[in-house]
XYZ file of C-alpha atoms in Angstrom:
297
model
C 133.375 -11.556 33.565
C 134.504 -11.571 29.923
C 137.221 -14.178 30.462
C 137.949 -17.070 32.797
C 141.700 -16.478 32.879
C 143.709 -13.545 31.551
C 147.483 -13.973 31.446
C 150.100 -11.385 30.492
C 152.795 -13.689 29.159
C 155.690 -11.222 28.822
C 156.729 -7.682 29.707
C 154.455 -5.716 27.398
C 154.552 -2.332 29.108
C 150.942 -2.021 30.260
C 150.483 0.645 32.926
C 149.619 -0.624 36.411
C 146.386 1.370 36.562
C 145.228 -0.314 33.345
C 146.365 -3.745 34.547
C 143.979 -3.326 37.469
C 141.103 -2.610 35.068
C 142.072 -5.589 32.919
C 142.106 -7.789 36.022
C 138.439 -6.956 36.566
C 137.652 -8.739 33.284
C 139.148 -12.032 34.498
C 137.158 -14.508 36.612
C 140.391 -15.920 38.049
C 143.196 -13.723 39.330
C 145.209 -12.287 36.468
C 148.617 -13.918 35.944
C 151.528 -11.648 35.023
C 154.980 -12.545 33.703
C 157.557 -9.761 33.455
C 160.116 -11.345 31.143
C 160.186 -12.878 27.673
C 159.751 -16.668 27.424
C 162.727 -18.360 25.790
C 161.102 -21.427 24.219
C 157.802 -22.602 22.776
C 157.455 -24.991 25.693
C 157.709 -22.105 28.134
C 155.147 -20.115 26.143
C 152.701 -23.030 26.202
C 153.265 -23.463 29.933
C 152.602 -19.780 30.587
C 149.413 -19.811 28.527
C 148.114 -22.950 30.240
C 144.309 -22.868 30.397
C 144.075 -19.128 29.738
C 141.332 -18.055 27.367
C 142.881 -14.585 26.992
C 146.546 -13.658 26.718
C 148.362 -10.357 26.268
C 151.864 -10.144 24.828
C 154.399 -7.845 23.201
C 156.028 -8.219 19.768
C 158.959 -10.059 21.340
C 157.092 -13.353 21.895
C 156.372 -15.526 18.838
C 153.110 -17.488 18.838
C 153.206 -20.215 16.175
C 150.431 -22.482 14.903
C 151.934 -25.279 16.993
C 151.585 -23.215 20.154
C 148.006 -22.227 19.317
C 147.031 -25.853 18.742
C 148.535 -26.789 22.112
C 146.363 -24.224 23.934
C 142.719 -25.192 23.245
C 141.257 -22.787 25.811
C 142.490 -19.682 23.973
C 139.796 -17.347 22.637
C 141.507 -13.951 22.514
C 145.069 -12.741 21.922
C 145.790 -9.093 22.633
C 148.932 -7.790 20.973
C 150.506 -4.950 22.929
C 152.124 -3.720 19.743
C 151.181 -2.673 16.236
C 149.431 -5.068 13.874
C 149.700 -3.648 10.363
C 150.364 -6.730 8.289
C 149.390 -10.336 9.046
C 152.533 -11.654 7.369
C 154.723 -9.569 9.686
C 152.815 -10.371 12.891
C 154.430 -12.335 15.707
C 151.262 -14.444 15.955
C 150.236 -16.892 13.227
C 147.047 -15.013 12.353
C 145.860 -17.530 9.749
C 146.182 -20.409 12.211
C 144.404 -18.395 14.906
C 141.553 -17.654 12.510
C 141.118 -21.359 11.712
C 140.970 -22.129 15.422
C 138.422 -19.384 16.106
C 140.859 -17.274 18.110
C 140.499 -13.494 17.879
C 143.757 -11.528 17.529
C 143.771 -7.771 18.058
C 146.675 -5.340 17.881
C 146.942 -1.606 18.436
C 148.074 1.250 16.224
C 149.335 4.801 16.457
C 150.605 4.861 20.026
C 154.354 5.467 19.728
C 154.699 7.623 16.639
C 155.245 10.950 18.403
C 158.246 9.721 20.357
C 159.784 8.012 17.327
C 159.436 11.152 15.185
C 161.014 13.296 17.899
C 163.878 10.800 18.217
C 164.592 10.997 14.481
C 164.909 14.771 14.429
C 166.776 14.942 17.725
C 169.413 12.595 16.328
C 169.567 14.441 13.003
C 170.110 17.776 14.727
C 172.852 16.287 16.901
C 174.568 14.885 13.797
C 174.141 18.000 11.646
C 175.325 20.329 14.415
C 178.088 18.026 15.641
C 176.710 17.925 19.171
C 177.583 14.276 19.733
C 180.364 11.916 18.671
C 179.931 12.616 14.954
C 179.381 15.615 12.687
C 177.895 15.135 9.217
C 179.903 17.803 7.353
C 183.146 19.660 8.101
C 181.060 22.601 9.330
C 177.873 22.286 11.343
C 174.838 22.459 9.092
C 171.105 23.117 9.222
C 168.251 20.813 8.289
C 166.812 23.552 6.081
C 167.264 22.845 2.394
C 168.409 19.257 2.881
C 166.490 16.418 1.234
C 164.765 13.666 3.192
C 163.320 10.524 1.639
C 160.642 8.688 3.608
C 160.127 5.020 2.779
C 156.681 4.048 4.056
C 154.248 6.939 4.370
C 151.993 5.596 7.089
C 151.181 7.384 10.328
C 154.796 7.787 11.467
C 156.120 8.464 7.986
C 153.509 11.186 7.520
C 154.409 12.695 10.878
C 158.086 12.750 9.901
C 157.160 14.398 6.588
C 155.232 17.145 8.376
C 158.049 17.824 10.834
C 160.625 17.831 8.049
C 158.552 20.408 6.207
C 158.524 22.632 9.273
C 162.335 22.484 9.294
C 162.401 23.583 5.658
C 163.605 20.263 4.293
C 162.770 19.023 0.799
C 160.482 16.049 1.414
C 160.199 12.996 -0.843
C 158.527 9.651 -0.273
C 158.259 6.118 -1.604
C 155.280 3.937 -0.761
C 153.613 0.862 -2.222
C 150.633 3.043 -3.073
C 150.757 6.686 -4.094
C 149.401 9.124 -1.495
C 147.462 11.811 -3.362
C 146.631 13.768 -0.232
C 150.301 13.899 0.777
C 151.336 15.027 -2.686
C 148.791 17.830 -2.528
C 150.652 19.034 0.572
C 153.922 19.265 -1.339
C 155.426 15.853 -0.552
C 156.945 14.496 -3.771
C 156.699 10.849 -4.790
C 159.818 9.189 -6.203
C 160.558 5.618 -7.288
C 162.684 3.875 -4.676
C 166.013 3.966 -6.532
C 165.597 7.617 -7.486
C 164.825 8.526 -3.877
C 167.911 6.680 -2.645
C 170.095 8.373 -5.243
C 169.192 11.983 -4.433
C 168.242 12.193 -0.733
C 170.620 13.325 2.002
C 168.541 11.469 4.583
C 166.547 8.265 4.085
C 164.281 7.015 6.862
C 162.448 3.690 6.696
C 159.030 3.025 8.241
C 158.017 -0.507 7.309
C 156.202 -3.508 8.838
C 158.278 -5.655 11.161
C 161.296 -7.341 9.543
C 160.459 -6.104 6.032
C 163.761 -6.169 4.131
C 163.597 -3.622 1.310
C 167.171 -2.405 0.894
C 169.724 -4.802 -0.546
C 173.013 -4.639 -2.411
C 171.559 -2.939 -5.491
C 169.819 -0.277 -3.392
C 172.920 0.544 -1.356
C 175.049 0.659 -4.510
C 173.092 3.651 -5.840
C 172.547 5.410 -2.509
C 173.772 9.008 -2.453
C 177.299 9.486 -1.102
C 177.652 11.167 2.286
C 174.051 10.336 3.173
C 172.250 9.099 6.257
C 170.067 6.026 6.814
C 167.583 5.969 9.699
C 165.534 3.013 10.911
C 163.123 2.920 13.849
C 161.001 0.073 12.448
C 160.659 -3.209 14.325
C 163.675 -5.074 12.994
C 165.961 -4.463 10.060
C 164.638 -2.975 6.831
C 167.862 -3.780 4.978
C 170.165 -6.671 4.237
C 172.758 -6.656 7.004
C 175.701 -7.645 4.793
C 174.850 -5.041 2.149
C 174.480 -2.390 4.849
C 177.881 -3.231 6.339
C 179.497 -3.055 2.906
C 177.866 0.340 2.285
C 179.394 1.735 5.484
C 182.821 0.434 4.473
C 182.598 1.690 0.891
C 181.211 5.151 1.645
C 183.228 6.438 4.580
C 181.135 9.602 4.750
C 177.849 7.777 5.330
C 176.005 7.484 8.640
C 173.234 5.391 10.155
C 170.874 6.166 13.025
C 168.981 3.446 14.915
C 166.945 3.091 18.060
C 166.789 -0.286 19.832
C 163.956 -1.519 17.582
C 165.766 -0.516 14.416
C 168.767 -2.741 15.182
C 166.920 -5.786 16.520
C 168.086 -8.485 16.854
C 171.613 -7.372 15.887
C 172.123 -4.484 18.290
C 175.456 -5.691 19.680
C 176.934 -6.057 16.205
C 175.547 -2.962 14.503
C 176.035 -0.510 17.364
C 179.808 -1.111 17.315
C 180.264 -0.095 13.684
C 181.864 3.219 12.798
C 179.447 6.046 12.016
C 176.486 4.199 13.488
C 174.563 6.336 15.957
C 172.485 4.052 18.131
C 170.348 4.055 21.233
C 169.395 1.235 23.557
C 166.022 2.929 24.035
C 162.876 2.137 22.060
C 162.190 5.539 20.500
C 158.436 5.115 20.376
C 158.028 3.731 23.894
C 157.832 6.921 25.925
C 155.778 7.342 29.095
C 153.017 8.899 27.007
C 153.164 6.058 24.479
C 152.809 3.479 27.256
C 149.626 5.205 28.412
C 148.193 5.254 24.879
C 149.177 1.618 24.346
C 147.634 0.502 27.625
C 144.371 2.297 26.946
C 144.077 0.787 23.473
C 144.786 -2.723 24.760
C 141.986 -2.276 27.299
C 139.652 -0.968 24.583
C 140.273 -4.114 22.527
C 139.403 -6.302 25.501
C 136.230 -4.366 26.265
C 135.152 -4.496 22.619
C 135.510 -8.291 22.406
């Protein structure tokens, strides 16, 4: 057995067939919790003497919690781990304590990309509550600015190209390969000023858009966010919606967290209570990658 005690400390979406395989790696019977703990004390209690825990992005593991759980050897994140500073586990503290932390990548991008274009088509064609222009319009010829050209951002760029959109991007580092495919780099403020659609794909809770960014954003434009948490200052965003009464925003459940109740009620906000990237297929990919991390430990 790889571990003495494996505990799934919240509802992290692992498929039952994979849970059974994970259970085979635990000397003691696997312990499973199906809801999110509400306090650090509850998290510590759930971890107990476990040497391996699995959790979603919704549970925060601080240095204090890690220090209170001396048996821990492995933490499996059932979510993406792109940036230590944006992780829901204190990676630096875990490293000092000799605890391995592994996340997964590239499991929910297909569903998120499909969500983005489904919502855009509904808005452009006026198939839902709102219609972007007086007449229904096509995606072809419209400009889309992608902020964050990682796996999902690149997928969105490819799909946008297939629809005949003009594709621009902003990223911390220039992407030569993407530019060779016809995707044009723009500085952030220039991208915001000229693009009909802006979609953000950033690490969890990375706030990039503030008052100055919204002040120069193109009129009658659309903001999309499917990142984990807001990518914009909430007050500046609300003011933008009030000032430009022809603007729209599109969010899935992740993109509004933790302000879904407030943001979803605003005019011209198109929202979903579903996590766009957490389709049935994504859950299978996630589960398999979590198992791979355990087997590789």
